[in-house]
C-alpha atoms as a printed R data frame, in Angstrom:
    type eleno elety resid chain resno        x        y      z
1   ATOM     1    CA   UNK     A     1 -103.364 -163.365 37.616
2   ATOM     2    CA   UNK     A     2 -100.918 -163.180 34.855
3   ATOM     3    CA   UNK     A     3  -98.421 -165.359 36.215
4   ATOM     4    CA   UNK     A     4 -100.519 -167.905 36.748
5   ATOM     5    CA   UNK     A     5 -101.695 -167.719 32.782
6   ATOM     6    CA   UNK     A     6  -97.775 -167.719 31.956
7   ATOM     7    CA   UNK     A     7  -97.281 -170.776 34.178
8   ATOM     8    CA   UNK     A     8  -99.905 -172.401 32.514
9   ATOM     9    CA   UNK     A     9  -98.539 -171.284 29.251
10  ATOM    10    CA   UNK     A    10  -94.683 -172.739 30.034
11  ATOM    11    CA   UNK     A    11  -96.216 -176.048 31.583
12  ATOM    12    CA   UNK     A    12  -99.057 -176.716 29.471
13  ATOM    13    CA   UNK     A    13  -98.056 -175.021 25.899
14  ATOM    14    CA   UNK     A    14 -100.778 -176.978 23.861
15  ATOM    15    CA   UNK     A    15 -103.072 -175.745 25.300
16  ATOM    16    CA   UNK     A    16 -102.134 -172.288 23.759
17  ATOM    17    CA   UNK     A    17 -101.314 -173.700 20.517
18  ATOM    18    CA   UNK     A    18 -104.775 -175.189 20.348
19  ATOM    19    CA   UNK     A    19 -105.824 -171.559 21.078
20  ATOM    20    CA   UNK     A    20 -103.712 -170.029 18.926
21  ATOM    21    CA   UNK     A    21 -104.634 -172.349 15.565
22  ATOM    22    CA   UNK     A    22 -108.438 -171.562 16.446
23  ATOM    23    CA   UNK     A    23 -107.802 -167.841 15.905
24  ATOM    24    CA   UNK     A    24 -104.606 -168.566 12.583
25  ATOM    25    CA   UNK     A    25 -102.644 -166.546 14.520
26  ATOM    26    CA   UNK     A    26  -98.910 -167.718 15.486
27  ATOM    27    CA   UNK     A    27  -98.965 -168.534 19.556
28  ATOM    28    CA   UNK     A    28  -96.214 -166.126 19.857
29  ATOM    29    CA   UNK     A    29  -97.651 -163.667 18.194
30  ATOM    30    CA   UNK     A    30 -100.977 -163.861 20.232
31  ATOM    31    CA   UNK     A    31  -99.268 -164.592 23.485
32  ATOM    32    CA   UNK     A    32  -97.599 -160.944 22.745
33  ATOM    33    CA   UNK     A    33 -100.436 -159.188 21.760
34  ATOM    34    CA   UNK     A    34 -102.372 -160.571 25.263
35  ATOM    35    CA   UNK     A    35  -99.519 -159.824 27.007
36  ATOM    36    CA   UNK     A    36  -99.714 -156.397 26.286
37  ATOM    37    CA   UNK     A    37 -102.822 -155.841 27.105
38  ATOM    38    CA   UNK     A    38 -102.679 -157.660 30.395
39  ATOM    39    CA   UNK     A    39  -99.758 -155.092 31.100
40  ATOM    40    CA   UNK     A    40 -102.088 -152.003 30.093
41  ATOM    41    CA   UNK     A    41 -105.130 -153.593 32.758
42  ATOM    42    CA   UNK     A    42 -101.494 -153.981 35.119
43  ATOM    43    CA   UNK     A    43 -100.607 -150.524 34.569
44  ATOM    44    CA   UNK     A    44 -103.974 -148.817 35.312
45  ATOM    45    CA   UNK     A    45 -105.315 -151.098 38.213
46  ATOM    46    CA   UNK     A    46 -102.075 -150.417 39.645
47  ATOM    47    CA   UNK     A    47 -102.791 -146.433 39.515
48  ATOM    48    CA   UNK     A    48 -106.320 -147.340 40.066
49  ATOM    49    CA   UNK     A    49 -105.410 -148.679 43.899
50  ATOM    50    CA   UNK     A    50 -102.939 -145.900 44.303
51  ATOM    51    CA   UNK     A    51 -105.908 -143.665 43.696
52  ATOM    52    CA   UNK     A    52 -108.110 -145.612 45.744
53  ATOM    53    CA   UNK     A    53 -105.472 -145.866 48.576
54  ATOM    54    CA   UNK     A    54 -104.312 -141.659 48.870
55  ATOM    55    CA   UNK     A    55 -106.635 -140.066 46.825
56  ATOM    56    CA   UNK     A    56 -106.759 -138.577 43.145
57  ATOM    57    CA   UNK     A    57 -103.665 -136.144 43.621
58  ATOM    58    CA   UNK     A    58 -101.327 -138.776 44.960
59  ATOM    59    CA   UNK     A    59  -99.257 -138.182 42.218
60  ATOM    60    CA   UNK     A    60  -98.679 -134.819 41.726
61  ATOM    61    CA   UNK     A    61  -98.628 -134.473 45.607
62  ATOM    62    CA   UNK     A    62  -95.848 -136.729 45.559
63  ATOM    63    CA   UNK     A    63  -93.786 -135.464 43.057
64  ATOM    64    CA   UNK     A    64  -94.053 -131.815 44.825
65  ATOM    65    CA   UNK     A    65  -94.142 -132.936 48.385
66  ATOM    66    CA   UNK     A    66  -90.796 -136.232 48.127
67  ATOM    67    CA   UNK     A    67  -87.417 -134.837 48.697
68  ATOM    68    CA   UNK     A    68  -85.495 -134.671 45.312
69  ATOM    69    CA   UNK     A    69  -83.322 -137.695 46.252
70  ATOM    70    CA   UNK     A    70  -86.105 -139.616 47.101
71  ATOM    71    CA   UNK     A    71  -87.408 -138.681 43.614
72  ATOM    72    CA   UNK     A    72  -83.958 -139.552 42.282
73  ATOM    73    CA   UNK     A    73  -83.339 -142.939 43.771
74  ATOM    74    CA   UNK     A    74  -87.197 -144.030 42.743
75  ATOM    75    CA   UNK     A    75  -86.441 -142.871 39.544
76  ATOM    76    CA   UNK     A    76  -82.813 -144.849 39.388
77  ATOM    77    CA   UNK     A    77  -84.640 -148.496 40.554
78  ATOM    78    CA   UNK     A    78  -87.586 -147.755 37.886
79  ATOM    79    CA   UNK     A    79  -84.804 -146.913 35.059
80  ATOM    80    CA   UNK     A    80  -82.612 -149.723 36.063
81  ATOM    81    CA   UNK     A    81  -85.748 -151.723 35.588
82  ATOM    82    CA   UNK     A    82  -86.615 -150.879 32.407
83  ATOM    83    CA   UNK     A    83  -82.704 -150.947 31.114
84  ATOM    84    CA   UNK     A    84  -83.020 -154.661 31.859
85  ATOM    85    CA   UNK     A    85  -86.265 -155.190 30.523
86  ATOM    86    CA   UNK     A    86  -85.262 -153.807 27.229
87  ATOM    87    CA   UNK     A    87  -82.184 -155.027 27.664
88  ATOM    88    CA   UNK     A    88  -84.067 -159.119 27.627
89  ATOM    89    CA   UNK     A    89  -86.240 -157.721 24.568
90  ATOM    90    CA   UNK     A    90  -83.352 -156.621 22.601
91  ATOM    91    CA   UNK     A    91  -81.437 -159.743 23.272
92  ATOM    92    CA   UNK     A    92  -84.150 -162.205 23.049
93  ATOM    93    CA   UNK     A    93  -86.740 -160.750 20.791
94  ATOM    94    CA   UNK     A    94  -90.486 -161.140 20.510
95  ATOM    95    CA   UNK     A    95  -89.758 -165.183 20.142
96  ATOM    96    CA   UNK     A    96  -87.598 -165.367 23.071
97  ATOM    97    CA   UNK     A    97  -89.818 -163.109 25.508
98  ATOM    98    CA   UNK     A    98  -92.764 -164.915 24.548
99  ATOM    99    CA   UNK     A    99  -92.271 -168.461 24.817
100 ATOM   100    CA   UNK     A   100  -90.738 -169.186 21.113
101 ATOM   101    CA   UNK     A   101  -88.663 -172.308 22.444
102 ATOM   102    CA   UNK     A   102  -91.946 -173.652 23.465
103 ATOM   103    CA   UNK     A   103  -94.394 -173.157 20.031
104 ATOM   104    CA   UNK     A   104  -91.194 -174.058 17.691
105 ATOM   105    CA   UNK     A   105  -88.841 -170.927 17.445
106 ATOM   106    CA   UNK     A   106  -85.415 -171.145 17.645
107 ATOM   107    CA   UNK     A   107  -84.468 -168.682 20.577
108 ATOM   108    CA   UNK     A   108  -80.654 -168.310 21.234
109 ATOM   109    CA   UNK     A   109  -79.038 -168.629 24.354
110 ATOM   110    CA   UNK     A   110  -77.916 -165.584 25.415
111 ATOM   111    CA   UNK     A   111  -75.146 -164.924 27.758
112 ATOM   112    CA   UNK     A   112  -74.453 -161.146 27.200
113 ATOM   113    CA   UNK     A   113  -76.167 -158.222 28.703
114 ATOM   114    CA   UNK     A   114  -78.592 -158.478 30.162
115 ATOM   115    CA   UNK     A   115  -77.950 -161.790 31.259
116 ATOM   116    CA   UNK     A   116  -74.471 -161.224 32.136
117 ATOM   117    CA   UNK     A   117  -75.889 -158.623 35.054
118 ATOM   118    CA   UNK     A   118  -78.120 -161.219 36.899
119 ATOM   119    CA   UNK     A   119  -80.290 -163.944 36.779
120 ATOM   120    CA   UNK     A   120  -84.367 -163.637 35.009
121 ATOM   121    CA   UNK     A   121  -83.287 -159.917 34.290
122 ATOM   122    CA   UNK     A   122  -86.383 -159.296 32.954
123 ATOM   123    CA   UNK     A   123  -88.218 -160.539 36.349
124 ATOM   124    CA   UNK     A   124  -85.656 -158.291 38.640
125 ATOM   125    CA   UNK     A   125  -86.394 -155.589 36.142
126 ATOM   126    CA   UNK     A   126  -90.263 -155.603 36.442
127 ATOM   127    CA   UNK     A   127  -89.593 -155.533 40.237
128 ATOM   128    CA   UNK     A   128  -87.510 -152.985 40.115
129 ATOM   129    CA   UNK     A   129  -89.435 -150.853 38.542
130 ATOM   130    CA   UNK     A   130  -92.273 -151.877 40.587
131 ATOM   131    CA   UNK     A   131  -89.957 -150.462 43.795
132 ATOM   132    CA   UNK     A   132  -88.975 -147.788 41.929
133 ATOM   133    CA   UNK     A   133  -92.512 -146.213 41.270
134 ATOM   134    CA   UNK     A   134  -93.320 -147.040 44.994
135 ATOM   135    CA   UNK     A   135  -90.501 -145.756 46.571
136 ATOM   136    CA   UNK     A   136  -91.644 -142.008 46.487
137 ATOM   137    CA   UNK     A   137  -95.132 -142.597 47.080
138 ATOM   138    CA   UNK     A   138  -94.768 -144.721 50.344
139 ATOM   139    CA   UNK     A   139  -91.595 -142.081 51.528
140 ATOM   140    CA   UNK     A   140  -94.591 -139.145 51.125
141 ATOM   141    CA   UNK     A   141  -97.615 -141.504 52.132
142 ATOM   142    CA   UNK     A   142  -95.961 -142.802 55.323
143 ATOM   143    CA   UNK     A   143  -99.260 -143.508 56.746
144 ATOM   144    CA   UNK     A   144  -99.965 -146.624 54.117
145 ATOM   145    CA   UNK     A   145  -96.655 -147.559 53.995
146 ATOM   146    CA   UNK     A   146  -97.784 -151.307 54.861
147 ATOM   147    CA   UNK     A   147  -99.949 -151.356 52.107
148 ATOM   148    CA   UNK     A   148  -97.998 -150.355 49.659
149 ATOM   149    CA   UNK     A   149  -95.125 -152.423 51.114
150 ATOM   150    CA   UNK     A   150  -97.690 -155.234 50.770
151 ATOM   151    CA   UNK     A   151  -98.427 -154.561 47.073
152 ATOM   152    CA   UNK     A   152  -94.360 -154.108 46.105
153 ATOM   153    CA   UNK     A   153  -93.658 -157.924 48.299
154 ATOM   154    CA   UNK     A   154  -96.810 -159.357 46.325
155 ATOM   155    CA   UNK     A   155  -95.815 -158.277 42.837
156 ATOM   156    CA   UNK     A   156  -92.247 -158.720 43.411
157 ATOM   157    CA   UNK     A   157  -93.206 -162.473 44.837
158 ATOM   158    CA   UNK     A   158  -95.402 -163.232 41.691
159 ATOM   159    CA   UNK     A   159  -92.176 -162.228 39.567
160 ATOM   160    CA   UNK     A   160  -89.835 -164.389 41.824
161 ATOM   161    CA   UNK     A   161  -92.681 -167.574 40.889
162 ATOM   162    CA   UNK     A   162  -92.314 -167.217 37.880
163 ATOM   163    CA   UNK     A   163  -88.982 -167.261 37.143
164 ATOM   164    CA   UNK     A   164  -88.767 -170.703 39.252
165 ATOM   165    CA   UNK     A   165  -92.059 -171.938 36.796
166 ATOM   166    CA   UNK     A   166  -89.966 -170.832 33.834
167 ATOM   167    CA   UNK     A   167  -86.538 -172.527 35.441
168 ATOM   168    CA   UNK     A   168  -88.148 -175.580 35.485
């Protein structure tokens, strides 16, 4: 449910600041620090389903059973991911990532790289690193390819929300 917090965050940001001054911290700040941590419960219930879903050895078996070039292009779509992602953090900053404009910070507008490559870079990035880890495991796991399908639309759809919320 993170995108729904971040919508609420971008369309509501008292609400945040009101949290924010309760606990002296800077929203920013404490939207980052949350924000990390809702990635780390991201991260594991992620692996926790893939677990669930094929079993404890899922990864290793997929890393020795998936063609090399499956290996490679999953790995391509997950780096090409993260270059954007770093590539928004780098030109943006903490203020920028996390909602500055809104609590007060002066975020520039940025036109260069990432920016330059396509629009919400930072969105397309998540998703394509979202794809990227995927890729290998539903080439090897054919048999839940749906489901993981499923998962990769659903995640990539809550990224596509909320870059309209955050156009808006």
């Amino acid at each position: 449910m993170p995108h729904a917090f971040y919508a609420l965050l971008w369309n509501k940001p008292k609400v945040w600041k009101s949290v924010a001054k309760k606990v002296k911290v800077h929203p920013v700040e404490l939207l980052a620090v949350v924000a990390a941590c809702m990635k780390v419960v991201q991260a594991l219930s992620f692996v926790f389903y893939i677990v669930t879903l094929l079993g404890t050895n899922v990864f290793m078996e997929t890393v020795t059973t998936a063609h090399p070039l499956t290996l490679l292009f999953g790995a391509i779509l997950f780096a090409a991911g993260q270059a954007l992602n770093l590539g928004v953090y780098k030109a943006l900053g903490v203020d920028g990532v996390y909602y500055g404009i809104k609590y007060g910070k002066k975020v520039p507008w940025v036109t260069g790289f990432p920016f330059n490559i396509c629009p919400h870079p930072q969105y397309i990035g998540a998703s394509l690193s979202i794809w990227g880890a995927l890729w290998p495991i539903m080439r090897v796991h054919t048999g839940e390819f749906l489901d993981l399908v499923t998962v990769g639309c659903y995640w990539s759809g809550m990224y596509a929300f909320s870059s309209v919320v955050e156009s808006h």
